[in-house]
Coordinates of C-alpha atoms in Angstrom, one line a residue:
Chain Q
M13 CA 0.2 0.0 0.1
S14 CA 1.2 3.7 -0.7
K15 CA -0.1 6.9 -1.7
Q16 CA 1.3 9.8 -3.4
Y17 CA 1.0 13.2 -2.0
Q18 CA 2.8 16.5 -2.8
A19 CA 4.1 17.0 0.5
I20 CA 4.7 14.6 3.6
I21 CA 5.2 16.7 7.2
V22 CA 6.7 14.4 10.0
G23 CA 5.2 15.3 13.1
A24 CA 2.1 16.8 14.0
G25 CA 3.2 19.5 16.7
P26 CA 3.1 23.2 16.4
A27 CA 6.0 23.2 13.2
G28 CA 4.1 20.3 11.5
S29 CA 0.7 21.5 12.0
S30 CA 1.6 25.1 10.6
A31 CA 3.3 24.0 7.7
A32 CA 0.4 21.6 6.8
L33 CA -2.1 24.6 7.3
T34 CA 0.0 26.5 5.1
M35 CA 0.3 24.4 2.3
A36 CA -3.3 23.1 2.3
L37 CA -4.8 26.1 2.4
A38 CA -2.5 26.5 -1.0
G39 CA -4.2 23.5 -2.3
L40 CA -1.5 21.4 -2.0
D41 CA -2.4 17.6 -1.2
V42 CA -0.3 16.9 1.7
A43 CA 0.4 14.4 4.5
L44 CA 1.0 15.4 8.3
I45 CA 2.4 12.0 10.1
E46 CA 2.0 11.8 13.7
R47 CA 3.4 8.9 15.9
G48 CA 0.7 9.3 19.0
A49 CA -2.8 8.3 18.9
F50 CA -3.6 11.9 18.4
P51 CA -1.3 15.3 17.8
G52 CA -0.5 16.4 21.5
E53 CA -0.6 13.0 22.7
K54 CA 3.2 12.9 22.9
N55 CA 3.9 16.5 23.6
M56 CA 4.7 18.4 26.9
F57 CA 6.2 22.5 27.8
G58 CA 6.9 24.2 30.7
G59 CA 5.4 27.2 29.1
I60 CA 3.7 29.8 27.3
L61 CA 2.3 30.2 23.8
H62 CA 3.1 33.7 23.0
R63 CA 1.9 35.8 20.4
M64 CA 2.2 34.1 17.1
T65 CA 1.7 37.0 14.4
S66 CA 2.6 34.7 11.1
I67 CA -0.9 31.8 12.0
E68 CA -3.0 35.2 12.5
E69 CA -2.2 36.0 9.0
L70 CA -3.2 32.6 8.1
M71 CA -6.2 32.2 10.8
P72 CA -7.7 35.8 12.1
D73 CA -9.7 33.8 14.7
F74 CA -6.4 32.1 15.8
W75 CA -6.8 33.1 19.6
T76 CA -10.9 32.9 19.5
K77 CA -10.6 29.7 18.3
A78 CA -7.7 27.8 19.8
P79 CA -8.0 25.8 23.3
L80 CA -6.5 28.1 25.2
E81 CA -6.0 28.4 29.4
R82 CA -5.1 31.9 31.2
H83 CA -3.7 34.4 29.2
I84 CA -0.6 35.5 31.0
A85 CA -1.2 39.3 32.7
K86 CA 1.7 39.0 35.5
K87 CA 5.0 37.6 35.1
G88 CA 7.3 36.9 38.2
T89 CA 11.1 36.0 38.8
T90 CA 12.1 34.5 42.1
F91 CA 15.6 34.0 43.3
L92 CA 15.0 30.9 45.7
T93 CA 17.4 29.5 48.6
R94 CA 16.5 26.4 50.9
E95 CA 15.2 28.9 53.3
A96 CA 14.4 32.3 51.7
S97 CA 13.1 33.4 48.4
F98 CA 13.4 37.0 46.9
N99 CA 10.5 38.3 44.2
V100 CA 10.2 40.4 41.2
Q101 CA 7.2 40.8 39.8
H102 CA 5.8 42.5 36.7
E103 CA 2.3 43.0 35.9
T104 CA 0.7 46.0 33.5
V105 CA -3.0 46.3 32.2
N106 CA -1.1 46.0 28.3
F107 CA -0.8 42.6 28.9
D108 CA -4.5 42.6 30.4
R109 CA -6.0 43.2 26.9
A110 CA -6.0 41.8 23.5
P111 CA -3.7 40.9 21.6
Y112 CA -2.7 39.4 24.5
N113 CA 1.4 38.3 25.0
G114 CA 1.0 35.0 26.0
Y115 CA -1.3 32.0 27.0
T116 CA -0.6 28.9 29.2
V117 CA -2.2 25.8 26.9
F118 CA -2.3 22.0 27.3
R119 CA -0.5 20.5 24.2
P120 CA -2.5 17.9 24.0
R121 CA -5.4 20.0 23.4
F122 CA -3.9 22.5 21.4
D123 CA -1.7 20.7 19.1
R124 CA -4.6 18.4 18.7
W125 CA -7.1 21.3 17.5
L126 CA -4.2 23.1 15.0
A127 CA -3.6 19.6 13.5
E128 CA -7.3 19.5 13.0
E129 CA -7.3 22.7 11.6
A130 CA -4.7 21.8 8.9
V131 CA -7.5 18.8 8.3
K132 CA -10.0 21.5 7.7
A133 CA -8.0 23.0 5.3
G134 CA -7.5 19.7 3.2
A135 CA -4.2 18.1 5.0
T136 CA -4.5 14.1 5.1
L137 CA -3.6 13.5 8.8
I138 CA -2.3 9.9 9.6
T139 CA -1.5 8.9 13.1
R140 CA -0.5 6.1 15.3
S141 CA 2.4 6.2 12.7
T142 CA 6.2 6.4 13.5
V143 CA 8.3 7.4 10.4
D144 CA 11.0 4.8 10.1
D145 CA 13.0 5.9 7.7
L146 CA 12.8 8.1 4.7
I147 CA 12.8 6.3 1.1
Y148 CA 14.7 7.3 -2.0
K149 CA 14.2 7.1 -5.9
N150 CA 17.0 7.8 -8.0
D151 CA 18.9 9.3 -5.3
R152 CA 15.9 11.7 -4.5
I153 CA 13.6 11.8 -1.6
A154 CA 10.3 9.9 -2.7
G155 CA 8.7 9.8 0.3
V156 CA 8.9 7.6 4.2
S157 CA 8.3 4.1 5.5
I158 CA 6.2 3.3 8.5
L159 CA 7.8 2.0 11.7
G160 CA 6.3 -1.8 11.7
R161 CA 4.4 -1.4 8.9
A162 CA 4.5 -2.5 5.1
G163 CA 3.9 0.7 2.3
Q164 CA 5.0 3.5 1.7
I165 CA 3.9 7.2 2.0
K166 CA 5.2 8.6 -1.1
A167 CA 6.3 12.7 -2.3
P168 CA 8.8 14.5 -3.5
V169 CA 9.3 16.6 -0.8
V170 CA 9.6 15.7 3.1
I171 CA 9.6 18.4 6.0
A172 CA 11.1 17.1 8.9
A173 CA 9.1 18.5 12.0
D174 CA 9.7 15.4 14.3
G175 CA 10.8 17.3 17.6
V176 CA 14.2 17.9 19.2
L177 CA 16.1 14.4 18.2
S178 CA 14.5 14.7 14.7
F179 CA 15.7 11.2 13.2
T180 CA 14.1 12.0 9.8
A181 CA 16.6 15.3 9.6
Q182 CA 19.5 12.7 10.8
K183 CA 18.7 10.4 8.2
A184 CA 18.8 13.1 5.7
G185 CA 22.2 14.0 7.0
L186 CA 21.1 17.3 8.2
R187 CA 22.0 17.2 11.8
R188 CA 25.1 15.5 12.9
P189 CA 24.9 12.1 14.7
K190 CA 25.5 13.2 18.2
F191 CA 24.4 16.1 20.6
N192 CA 26.3 18.0 22.5
A193 CA 24.9 18.1 26.5
D194 CA 25.7 21.3 26.9
Q195 CA 23.7 22.4 24.2
M196 CA 20.8 20.1 25.9
A197 CA 18.2 20.5 28.7
V198 CA 15.3 18.2 30.3
G199 CA 12.3 19.6 31.6
V200 CA 10.4 17.9 33.9
K201 CA 6.8 18.9 35.3
A202 CA 4.2 18.1 37.3
L203 CA 1.0 19.2 36.9
I204 CA -0.9 20.3 40.2
D205 CA -5.0 20.0 40.1
M206 CA -6.4 23.4 42.1
P207 CA -9.8 24.9 42.3
R208 CA -9.8 28.0 40.0
E209 CA -10.6 30.0 42.8
M210 CA -7.8 29.2 45.1
I211 CA -5.6 30.0 42.0
D212 CA -7.1 33.3 41.6
D213 CA -7.1 33.9 45.4
R214 CA -3.3 32.9 46.0
F215 CA -1.7 34.6 42.9
G216 CA -3.7 38.0 42.8
L217 CA -5.7 36.7 39.7
V218 CA -9.2 38.0 38.2
R219 CA -11.2 37.0 35.0
D220 CA -8.8 34.8 33.1
Q221 CA -5.7 36.7 34.2
G222 CA -2.7 34.0 34.7
F223 CA 0.4 34.7 36.5
A224 CA 3.8 32.5 35.2
N225 CA 6.9 32.5 37.7
E226 CA 10.3 31.6 37.0
F227 CA 12.7 30.6 39.7
V228 CA 16.8 30.8 40.0
G229 CA 18.3 28.8 42.5
A230 CA 15.6 25.9 42.8
T231 CA 17.9 23.5 41.0
S232 CA 20.2 22.2 44.0
G233 CA 23.2 24.1 42.2
V234 CA 22.6 21.9 39.0
R235 CA 22.6 24.7 35.9
G236 CA 19.0 25.1 35.1
G237 CA 15.8 26.5 36.7
G238 CA 12.0 26.4 38.0
F239 CA 9.0 27.2 36.6
L240 CA 5.2 27.8 37.7
Y241 CA 2.6 28.5 35.7
T242 CA -1.4 29.0 36.1
N243 CA -3.9 27.2 34.1
Y244 CA -7.1 27.8 34.6
D245 CA -7.6 25.0 37.4
S246 CA -4.4 23.9 38.0
L247 CA -0.7 24.6 38.5
S248 CA 2.6 23.7 36.0
I249 CA 5.3 23.2 38.0
G250 CA 8.6 21.9 36.9
L251 CA 12.2 22.1 36.8
V252 CA 14.5 22.6 33.7
F253 CA 18.2 21.3 34.1
H254 CA 21.0 21.6 31.5
L255 CA 22.1 18.3 30.6
A256 CA 25.7 18.2 30.8
S257 CA 25.2 19.7 34.3
L258 CA 22.3 17.0 35.3
R259 CA 24.8 14.3 34.2
V260 CA 27.6 14.9 36.4
S261 CA 25.5 16.1 39.5
G262 CA 24.4 12.8 40.5
K263 CA 20.8 14.0 41.5
T264 CA 17.8 12.8 40.3
P265 CA 15.5 15.1 38.3
Y266 CA 12.1 14.0 40.7
D267 CA 14.3 14.7 43.4
M268 CA 15.2 17.7 42.8
L269 CA 11.5 18.6 41.7
N270 CA 10.0 17.3 45.3
E271 CA 12.4 19.3 47.2
F272 CA 11.7 22.5 44.9
M273 CA 7.7 21.7 46.1
E274 CA 8.9 21.1 49.5
Q275 CA 11.2 24.5 49.8
P276 CA 8.8 26.5 52.2
Q277 CA 7.8 29.2 50.2
V278 CA 7.3 27.1 47.2
A279 CA 5.5 24.6 49.4
K280 CA 3.1 27.5 50.1
L281 CA 2.0 27.9 46.5
V282 CA 1.4 23.9 46.0
R283 CA -0.5 23.4 49.1
G284 CA -4.2 22.0 48.5
G285 CA -3.0 20.6 44.9
R286 CA -3.0 17.2 43.7
L287 CA -0.6 15.4 41.4
M288 CA -2.8 14.6 38.2
E289 CA 0.0 14.0 35.5
Y290 CA 4.4 14.1 35.3
S291 CA 5.9 14.6 32.2
A292 CA 9.4 15.6 30.7
H293 CA 11.2 16.4 27.5
V294 CA 14.7 17.4 25.8
I295 CA 14.8 21.0 24.9
P296 CA 17.3 22.5 22.5
E297 CA 18.7 25.1 24.4
G298 CA 21.7 25.7 22.3
G299 CA 20.4 28.5 20.6
Y300 CA 22.2 30.2 17.3
N301 CA 25.2 27.5 17.5
M302 CA 23.9 24.3 17.6
I303 CA 21.0 25.1 14.1
P304 CA 21.7 22.1 11.9
E305 CA 21.7 22.5 8.4
L306 CA 18.0 23.8 7.9
A307 CA 17.1 22.2 4.0
G308 CA 18.9 19.6 1.9
N309 CA 17.6 18.0 -1.2
G310 CA 13.7 17.2 -1.0
I311 CA 14.2 18.0 2.6
L312 CA 13.3 20.7 5.3
V313 CA 13.9 21.1 9.0
A314 CA 11.1 23.0 11.2
G315 CA 10.5 24.1 14.7
D316 CA 12.3 22.0 17.6
A317 CA 13.8 19.6 14.8
A318 CA 16.1 22.9 13.9
A319 CA 16.4 23.5 17.5
L320 CA 14.8 26.9 17.1
C321 CA 14.4 27.6 20.3
N322 CA 15.2 30.9 22.3
A323 CA 16.2 30.5 26.0
T324 CA 17.4 33.5 27.2
G325 CA 17.1 33.4 30.6
V326 CA 14.7 35.8 30.5
N327 CA 12.2 34.9 28.4
L328 CA 11.6 31.3 26.8
E329 CA 9.8 30.4 23.5
G330 CA 9.9 27.9 21.0
I331 CA 6.2 27.5 20.0
N332 CA 6.1 30.3 18.0
L333 CA 9.4 29.9 16.4
A334 CA 8.2 26.7 15.4
S335 CA 5.0 28.0 14.0
H336 CA 6.9 30.8 12.1
S337 CA 9.1 28.2 10.7
G338 CA 6.9 25.6 9.6
I339 CA 5.0 28.2 8.0
L340 CA 7.8 29.5 6.3
A341 CA 8.8 25.9 5.0
G342 CA 5.1 25.3 3.7
K343 CA 5.5 28.7 1.4
T344 CA 9.0 27.2 0.6
V345 CA 7.3 23.9 -1.0
I346 CA 4.6 25.7 -2.3
E347 CA 7.4 27.5 -4.2
A348 CA 9.1 24.3 -5.0
H349 CA 5.9 22.5 -6.9
Q350 CA 5.4 25.9 -8.6
R351 CA 8.8 25.5 -10.5
Q352 CA 8.5 21.2 -9.8
D353 CA 12.0 21.7 -8.5
F354 CA 12.7 20.1 -5.0
S355 CA 16.3 20.4 -4.9
L356 CA 18.6 22.2 -2.1
K357 CA 18.3 25.0 -5.0
T358 CA 15.0 25.8 -4.5
L359 CA 14.4 24.7 -1.1
K360 CA 17.2 26.6 0.5
R361 CA 15.0 29.5 0.0
Y362 CA 13.4 28.8 3.1
K363 CA 16.7 29.5 5.1
E364 CA 17.2 32.3 3.3
R365 CA 13.4 33.6 4.6
L366 CA 14.1 32.1 8.2
D367 CA 17.7 34.3 8.0
L368 CA 15.4 37.7 7.5
S369 CA 12.7 36.8 9.9
W370 CA 12.7 37.5 13.7
V371 CA 13.0 33.9 14.2
M372 CA 16.7 33.9 13.2
K373 CA 17.1 38.2 14.5
D374 CA 16.6 36.7 17.4
L375 CA 18.4 33.4 17.9
K376 CA 21.2 35.4 16.5
G377 CA 21.3 38.7 18.8
F378 CA 20.5 36.2 22.3
R379 CA 23.7 34.1 20.6
N380 CA 25.7 34.6 23.5
A381 CA 22.7 33.9 26.0
P382 CA 23.6 30.0 26.3
R383 CA 27.1 31.3 27.7
M384 CA 25.2 33.5 30.4
L385 CA 23.6 30.5 31.5
H386 CA 26.5 28.7 31.8
I387 CA 27.7 30.5 35.2
D388 CA 27.5 27.9 37.6
R389 CA 27.3 30.8 40.1
I390 CA 23.6 31.9 38.8
Y391 CA 22.3 29.1 40.2
N392 CA 23.6 28.8 43.8
E393 CA 25.7 31.7 44.8
Y394 CA 23.9 34.5 43.5
P395 CA 20.0 33.4 44.8
E396 CA 22.0 33.1 48.3
L397 CA 23.6 36.8 47.7
V398 CA 19.9 38.3 46.7
C399 CA 18.2 36.5 49.7
S400 CA 21.4 37.2 52.3
M401 CA 21.3 40.5 51.4
M402 CA 17.5 41.3 51.5
E403 CA 17.6 39.9 55.0
H404 CA 20.1 41.9 56.4
I405 CA 18.3 44.6 55.2
Y406 CA 15.0 43.8 56.9
R407 CA 16.5 42.6 60.1
I408 CA 16.5 44.7 62.8
D409 CA 17.9 43.1 65.9
G410 CA 19.2 45.9 68.2
T411 CA 22.8 46.0 66.3
P412 CA 24.3 49.2 64.4
K413 CA 23.2 48.9 60.6
V414 CA 25.5 48.3 57.8
S415 CA 25.2 51.2 55.2
I416 CA 23.7 49.8 51.7
P417 CA 26.3 49.8 49.7
K418 CA 29.0 48.5 52.2
L419 CA 26.5 45.7 52.8
V420 CA 26.5 44.7 49.1
L421 CA 30.1 44.9 48.9
R422 CA 30.6 42.8 51.5
E423 CA 28.1 40.2 50.6
V424 CA 29.4 40.0 46.8
K425 CA 32.6 39.5 48.5
E426 CA 31.9 36.8 50.6
K427 CA 29.5 34.8 48.9
V428 CA 31.0 35.0 45.0
G429 CA 34.3 37.4 45.0
L430 CA 34.4 40.8 43.7
K431 CA 36.2 39.7 40.4
N432 CA 33.8 36.8 39.7
A433 CA 30.8 39.4 40.2
I434 CA 32.2 41.7 38.0
S435 CA 33.4 38.9 34.9
D436 CA 29.8 37.4 35.5
A437 CA 28.0 41.0 34.8
L438 CA 30.0 41.4 31.9
T439 CA 29.4 38.0 30.3
A440 CA 25.4 39.1 31.2
W441 CA 25.3 42.2 29.8
R442 CA 27.1 40.8 26.5
A443 CA 24.5 37.7 26.5
L444 CA 21.8 40.0 26.6
Chain B
M76 CA 5.2 12.6 43.8
N77 CA 6.9 9.0 44.1
I78 CA 8.5 8.1 40.9
D79 CA 7.9 4.5 41.5
E80 CA 4.5 5.5 41.0
I81 CA 4.7 7.0 37.8
F82 CA 2.4 4.7 36.4
D83 CA -0.4 6.3 38.9
F84 CA -0.1 9.7 37.4
T85 CA 1.2 9.3 33.7
S86 CA -0.6 6.8 31.3
F87 CA 1.1 4.6 29.1
T88 CA 0.5 1.9 26.3
I89 CA 2.8 -0.2 26.7
D90 CA 4.6 -2.2 23.5
R91 CA 5.9 -5.3 24.7
E92 CA 8.9 -4.9 22.1
P93 CA 11.5 -1.7 23.6
H94 CA 11.7 0.9 21.2
I95 CA 15.4 1.4 23.1
V96 CA 18.0 -1.7 23.4
L97 CA 20.9 -1.8 25.4
D98 CA 24.3 -3.0 24.9
T99 CA 25.1 -3.7 28.8
T100 CA 28.2 -4.4 28.7
V101 CA 29.3 -1.2 27.2
C102 CA 27.5 0.3 30.4
A103 CA 29.8 -2.0 32.8
G104 CA 32.7 -0.1 31.5
C105 CA 31.3 3.3 31.8
D106 CA 33.0 5.8 34.2
N107 CA 29.6 7.9 34.2
R108 CA 26.4 6.4 34.0
G109 CA 24.7 9.8 33.9
C110 CA 21.8 7.6 32.6
T111 CA 21.0 6.4 36.1
N112 CA 20.3 9.8 37.5
S113 CA 19.5 11.8 34.8
C114 CA 16.5 9.8 33.3
P115 CA 13.2 11.8 34.8
A116 CA 11.4 7.9 35.0
R117 CA 14.2 6.2 36.8
C118 CA 14.2 3.8 33.6
Y119 CA 17.8 3.0 34.4
T120 CA 19.4 1.3 37.4
W121 CA 23.2 0.0 38.4
S122 CA 23.9 -2.6 40.2
E123 CA 26.9 -2.4 42.2
E124 CA 26.5 -5.6 43.2
E125 CA 26.3 -7.4 40.4
Q126 CA 28.1 -4.9 38.3
K127 CA 25.0 -4.5 35.7
M128 CA 22.9 -2.7 34.2
T129 CA 19.2 -2.4 34.1
F130 CA 17.0 -0.6 31.6
V131 CA 12.7 -1.0 31.5
H132 CA 11.1 1.2 28.9
D133 CA 7.8 0.7 30.1
G134 CA 7.9 3.7 32.1
C135 CA 9.5 5.6 29.1
L136 CA 8.4 9.3 28.7
E137 CA 10.2 9.4 25.4
C138 CA 12.1 12.6 26.8
G139 CA 15.3 11.9 25.2
T140 CA 17.5 12.6 27.8
C141 CA 19.4 9.4 28.0
Y142 CA 19.9 9.6 24.1
V143 CA 21.9 12.7 24.8
V144 CA 23.5 11.8 28.1
C145 CA 25.2 8.8 27.2
H146 CA 28.4 9.4 25.6
K147 CA 29.4 5.6 25.3
S148 CA 27.1 4.9 22.5
A149 CA 25.8 2.2 24.3
F150 CA 22.6 2.1 22.3
T151 CA 21.8 -0.7 19.8
R152 CA 18.6 0.7 19.2
W153 CA 17.0 4.2 20.3
R154 CA 14.2 4.9 18.7
Y155 CA 10.5 6.2 19.2
P156 CA 7.8 3.4 20.1
R157 CA 5.6 2.1 17.2
G158 CA 2.8 4.2 16.6
G159 CA 0.0 4.5 19.2
Y160 CA 2.4 3.0 21.6
G161 CA 4.5 4.4 24.8
V162 CA 3.6 7.5 27.0
A163 CA 0.0 9.0 26.8
Y164 CA -0.3 13.0 28.0
R165 CA -4.1 13.4 28.9
M166 CA -3.3 17.2 29.8
T167 CA -0.1 18.1 30.8

């Protein structure tokens, strides 16, 4: 059994479904192949669905139709130690009205919906199908084979949107066979059931407002960070670890997640909740420097498969980059069909399009951010410094006060070292 | 959260055929065994007594950590499960 399509998209995540939607709207007959029982079944993220202006152009009613949770009106950062925490929060009415800056979503719902939109536009969704290999005819990509199944799915061009490990891109020779653990992270997440009113009261939210908080110092000295996001009636709480650092730490993600949720101030935030689901996934955090070859003869790479993830330490973006790259890949395939040329000569237009877009401009602009995140002091010494300094400033106990500049200097010297602090500040300045 | 009770809070459709296969003789000679602590689902356990690595794929979250962390290329197979099998998130 084999069927001929005009394009195959491997993976019905945000990149794949955006590509399928783009091509289907232009009248191409495309196959969107997903290994899950439904799109989104295998997907998790720790994150926020940010504005996606390119998909808004394809679907003007995107934000009214998509299955969203709360819009993020309030963002916070917490410096955490075992005993203490120091919070910085930002809230503005500008993030509390349309167009909203970002939403929390459940991937099994959101990804499924987006793939269905591609199907409504004419794409064929093939679920429960793990792509095994690319098939070639006369040295040209001619389609894909499915694991454990006879037959092939044929098309003159394939878009690899099969996620961070992209075996499709590897088989096409576009990504290196070995990943660098320095450029990869793993996120683990607990979904905590909690009544809506409790969330509203606890985090100071009304209507559909949501809160997103990042934590520094939550990872027992392992490079990484913590997050807490509000859904309508649940919390997403988790940790992200850089793999090179986690590997040698001897610590386990779940033990550290438990410790994080038991930290006295964090425990108050999750109290009364019930664990509903635990999930984990690798994240390409190497930024611009780890992007693979984006195009080859008969193949394009999009989304996490192309490492299009912007983890600057301030904002964490992925789905918006994935969707935009999927749309640009789709546009390039449409053009390739017009020319009837699926060679790199035509498909390399995809890379040119990406280079001109905010996706590559952002990744290039923040290409040094991963280096800043490799400063190990961020994950232990600096949160200790901030919390200890605040404790000294707030403490009134009948002893004479030290002036604040003197206190800062003393604490910096003691906790970090002056030289280190200056060098870290320079690294951070250059990175951001 | 007790990771040993992962089947109580995350759903799986378990395939009898493992999607990841290890050459455990390679693991015996590994100086790091970062997989044992890095795997978020505790699929890898090293027995100091028997000097043996055990891998169980049942509760695998298909996250990719071991694929990146293993620097000894101990996998004779590392692929995603057949379509329809493996971890099945409901909400997350």
